[in-house]
Tab-separated table of C-alpha atoms and ligand atoms in Angstrom:
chain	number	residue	atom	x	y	z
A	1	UNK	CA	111.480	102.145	88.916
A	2	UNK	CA	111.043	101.099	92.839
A	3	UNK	CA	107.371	99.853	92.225
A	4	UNK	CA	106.747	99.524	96.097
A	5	UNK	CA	103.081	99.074	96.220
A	6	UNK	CA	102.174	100.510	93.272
A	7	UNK	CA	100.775	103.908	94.504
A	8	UNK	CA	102.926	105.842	91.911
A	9	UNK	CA	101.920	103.386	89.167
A	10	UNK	CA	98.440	103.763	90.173
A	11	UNK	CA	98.756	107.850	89.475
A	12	UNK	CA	101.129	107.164	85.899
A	13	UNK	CA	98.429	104.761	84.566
A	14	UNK	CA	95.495	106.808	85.235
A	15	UNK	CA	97.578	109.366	83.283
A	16	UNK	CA	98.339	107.102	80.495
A	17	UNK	CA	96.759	106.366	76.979
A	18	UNK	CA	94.742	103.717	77.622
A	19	UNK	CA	96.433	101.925	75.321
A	20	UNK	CA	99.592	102.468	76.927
A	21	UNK	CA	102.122	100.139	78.800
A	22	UNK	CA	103.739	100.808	82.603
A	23	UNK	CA	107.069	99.101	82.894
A	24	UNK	CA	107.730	99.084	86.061
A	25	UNK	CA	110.759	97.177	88.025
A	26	UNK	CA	111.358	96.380	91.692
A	27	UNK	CA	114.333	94.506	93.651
A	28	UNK	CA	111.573	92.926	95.906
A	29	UNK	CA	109.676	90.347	94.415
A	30	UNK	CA	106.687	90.958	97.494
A	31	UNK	CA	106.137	94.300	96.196
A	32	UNK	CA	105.817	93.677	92.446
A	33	UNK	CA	103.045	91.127	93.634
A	34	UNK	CA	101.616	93.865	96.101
A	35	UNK	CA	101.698	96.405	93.449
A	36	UNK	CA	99.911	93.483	90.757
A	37	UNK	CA	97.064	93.164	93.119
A	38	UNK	CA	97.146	96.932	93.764
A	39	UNK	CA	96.620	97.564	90.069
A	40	UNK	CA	94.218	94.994	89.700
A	41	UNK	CA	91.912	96.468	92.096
A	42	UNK	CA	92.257	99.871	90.631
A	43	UNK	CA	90.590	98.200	87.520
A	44	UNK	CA	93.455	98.196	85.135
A	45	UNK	CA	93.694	95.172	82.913
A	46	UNK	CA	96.891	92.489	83.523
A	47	UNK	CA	97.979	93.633	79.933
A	48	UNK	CA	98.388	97.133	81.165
A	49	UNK	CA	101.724	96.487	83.397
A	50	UNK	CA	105.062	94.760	82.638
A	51	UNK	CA	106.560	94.154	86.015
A	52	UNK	CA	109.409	93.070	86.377
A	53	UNK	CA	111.896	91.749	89.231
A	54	UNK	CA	115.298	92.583	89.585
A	55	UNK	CA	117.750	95.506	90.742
A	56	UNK	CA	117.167	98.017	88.162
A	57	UNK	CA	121.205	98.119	87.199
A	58	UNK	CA	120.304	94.868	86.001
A	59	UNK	CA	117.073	95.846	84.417
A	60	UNK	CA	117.355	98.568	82.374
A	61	UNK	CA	120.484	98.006	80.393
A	62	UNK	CA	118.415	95.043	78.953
A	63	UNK	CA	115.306	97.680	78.063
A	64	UNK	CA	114.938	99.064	74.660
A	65	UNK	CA	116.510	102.622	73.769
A	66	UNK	CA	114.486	105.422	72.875
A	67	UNK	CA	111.484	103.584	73.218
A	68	UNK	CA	109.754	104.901	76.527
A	69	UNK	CA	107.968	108.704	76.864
A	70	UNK	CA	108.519	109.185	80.782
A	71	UNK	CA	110.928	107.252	83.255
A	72	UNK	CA	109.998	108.093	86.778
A	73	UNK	CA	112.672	106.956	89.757
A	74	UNK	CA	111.372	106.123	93.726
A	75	UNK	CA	114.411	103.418	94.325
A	76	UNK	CA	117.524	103.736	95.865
A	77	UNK	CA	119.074	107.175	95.886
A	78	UNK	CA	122.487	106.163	95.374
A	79	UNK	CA	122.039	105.153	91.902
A	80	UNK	CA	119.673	108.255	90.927
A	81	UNK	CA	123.197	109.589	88.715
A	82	UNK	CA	123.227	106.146	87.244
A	83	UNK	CA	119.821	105.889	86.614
A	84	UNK	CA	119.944	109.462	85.026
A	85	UNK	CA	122.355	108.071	82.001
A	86	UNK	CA	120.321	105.013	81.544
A	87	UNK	CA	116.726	107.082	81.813
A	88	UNK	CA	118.181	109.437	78.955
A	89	UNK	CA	118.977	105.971	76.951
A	90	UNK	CA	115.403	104.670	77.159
A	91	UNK	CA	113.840	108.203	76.666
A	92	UNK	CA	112.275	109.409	73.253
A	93	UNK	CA	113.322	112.931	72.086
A	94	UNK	CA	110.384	114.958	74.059
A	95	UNK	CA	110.407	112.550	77.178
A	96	UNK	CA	110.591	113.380	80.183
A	97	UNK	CA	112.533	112.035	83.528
A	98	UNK	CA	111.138	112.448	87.053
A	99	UNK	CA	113.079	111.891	90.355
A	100	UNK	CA	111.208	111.475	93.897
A	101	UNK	CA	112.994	113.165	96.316
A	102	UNK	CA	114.227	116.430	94.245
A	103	UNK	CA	114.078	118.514	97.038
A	104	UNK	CA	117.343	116.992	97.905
A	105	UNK	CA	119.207	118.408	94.818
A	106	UNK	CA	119.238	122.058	95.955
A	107	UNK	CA	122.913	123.002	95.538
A	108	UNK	CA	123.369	124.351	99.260
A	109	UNK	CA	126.821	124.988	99.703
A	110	UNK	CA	128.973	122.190	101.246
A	111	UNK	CA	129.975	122.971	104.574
A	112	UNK	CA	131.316	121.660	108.145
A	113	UNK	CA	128.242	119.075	108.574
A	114	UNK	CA	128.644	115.776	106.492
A	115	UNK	CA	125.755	115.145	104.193
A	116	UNK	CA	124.544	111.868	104.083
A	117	UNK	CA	125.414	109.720	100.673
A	118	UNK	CA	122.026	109.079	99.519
A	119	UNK	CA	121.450	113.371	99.464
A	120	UNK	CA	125.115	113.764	97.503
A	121	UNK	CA	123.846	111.479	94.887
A	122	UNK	CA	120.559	113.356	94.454
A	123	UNK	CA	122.694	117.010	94.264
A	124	UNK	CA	124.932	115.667	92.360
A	125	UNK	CA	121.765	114.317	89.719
A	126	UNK	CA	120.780	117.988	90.027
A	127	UNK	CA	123.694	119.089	88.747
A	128	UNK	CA	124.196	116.618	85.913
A	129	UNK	CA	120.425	118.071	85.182
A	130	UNK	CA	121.099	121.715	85.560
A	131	UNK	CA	124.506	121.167	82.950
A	132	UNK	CA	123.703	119.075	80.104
A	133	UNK	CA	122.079	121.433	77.431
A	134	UNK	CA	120.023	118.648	75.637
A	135	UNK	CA	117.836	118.963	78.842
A	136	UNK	CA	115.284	121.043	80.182
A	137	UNK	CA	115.447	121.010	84.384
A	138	UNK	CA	112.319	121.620	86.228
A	139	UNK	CA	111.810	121.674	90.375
A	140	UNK	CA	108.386	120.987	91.270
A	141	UNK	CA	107.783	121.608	95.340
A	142	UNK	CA	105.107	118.812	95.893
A	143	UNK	CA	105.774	116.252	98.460
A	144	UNK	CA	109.793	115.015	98.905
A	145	UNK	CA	109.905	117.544	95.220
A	146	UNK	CA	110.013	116.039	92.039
A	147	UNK	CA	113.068	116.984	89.356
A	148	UNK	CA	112.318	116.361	86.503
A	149	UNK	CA	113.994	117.118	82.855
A	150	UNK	CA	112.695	116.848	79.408
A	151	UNK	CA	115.159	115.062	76.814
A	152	UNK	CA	115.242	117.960	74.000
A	153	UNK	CA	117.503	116.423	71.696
A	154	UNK	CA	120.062	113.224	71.869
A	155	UNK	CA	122.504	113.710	74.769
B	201	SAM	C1	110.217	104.399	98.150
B	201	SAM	S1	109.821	102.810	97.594
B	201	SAM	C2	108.911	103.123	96.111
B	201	SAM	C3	107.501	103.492	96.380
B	201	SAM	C4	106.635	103.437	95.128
B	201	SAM	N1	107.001	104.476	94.186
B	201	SAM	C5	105.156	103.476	95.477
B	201	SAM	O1	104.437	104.341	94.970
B	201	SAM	O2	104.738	102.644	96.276
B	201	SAM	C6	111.346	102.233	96.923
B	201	SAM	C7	111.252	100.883	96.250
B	201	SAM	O3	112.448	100.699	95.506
B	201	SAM	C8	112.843	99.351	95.587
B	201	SAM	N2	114.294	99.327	95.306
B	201	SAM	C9	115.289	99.756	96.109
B	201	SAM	N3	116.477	99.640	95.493
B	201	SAM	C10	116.220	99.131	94.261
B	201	SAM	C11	117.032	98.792	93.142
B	201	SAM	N4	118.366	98.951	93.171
B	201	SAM	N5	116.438	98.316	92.037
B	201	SAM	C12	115.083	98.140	91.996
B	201	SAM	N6	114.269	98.441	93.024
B	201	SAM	C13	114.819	98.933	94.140
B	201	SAM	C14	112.444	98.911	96.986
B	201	SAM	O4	112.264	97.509	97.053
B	201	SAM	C15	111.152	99.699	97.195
B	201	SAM	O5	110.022	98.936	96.847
């Protein structure tokens, strides 16, 4: 979710079955069309991507449960604990969530300087990651980091 231009769905669908589906949901209906074209000219069929327009609070309680191997988040930060219960909804058992931005969740200790609310809701993600058992938490230090956790078992 947060298609922008469709870099990151560029990079899932080259590591996709080729017989497999990108879902992929933006707020801004000039992106999904940027990110259409974007696809296009990376040589991936129309049939391969199901974009679709809206704010993904809207979206994805309408998506069916269980039914998707990897959910991976680049859209508003405020929502990323929100988008964390409905990711673990749409997950099978095995898939796996990815957050941009998971450098953000490192549990520094709170202090005298306020921290901005889009970083809160990304710690505070990384700790709803690092405490629920049916998950397995992984950091990886590549760009803005990506946190990721693998759905072991029903939440
Ligand atoms: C950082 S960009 C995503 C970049 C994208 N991953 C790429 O590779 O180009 C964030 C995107 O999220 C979208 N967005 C922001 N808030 C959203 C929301 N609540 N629901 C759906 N999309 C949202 C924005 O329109 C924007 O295109």
């Amino acid at each position: 979710m947060g298609t922008g231009c469709g870099s990151s769905g560029i990079w899932l669908l080259r590591g996709m079955r080729p017989d497999a589906i990108l879902t992929t949901v933006d707020v801004d209906p000039e992106y999904q069309e940027m990110a259409r074209a974007a696809f296009r000219r990376a040589g991936f069929p129309a049939n391969r991507a199901r974009l679709i327009q809206g704010r993904a609070m809207d979206v994805l309680p309408r998506l069916t449960d269980g039914a998707y191997d990897m959910v991976f988040v680049d859209a508003a930060k405020e929502e990323y604990p929100r988008f964390l219960t409905e990711a673990l909804r749409l997950l099978r058992v095995g898939g796996i969530v990815v957050f941009n931005n998971g450098l953000e969740a490192a549990p520094v200790p709170d202090g005298p300087l306020s921290v901005p609310g889009a970083q809160r809701s990304v710690r505070e993600v990384g700790r709803l990651i690092r405490e629920d058992e049916s998950l397995v938490p992984l950091l990886l230090p590549v760009g803005e980091g990506l946190l990721a956790a693998i759905r072991e078992e029903a939440s």
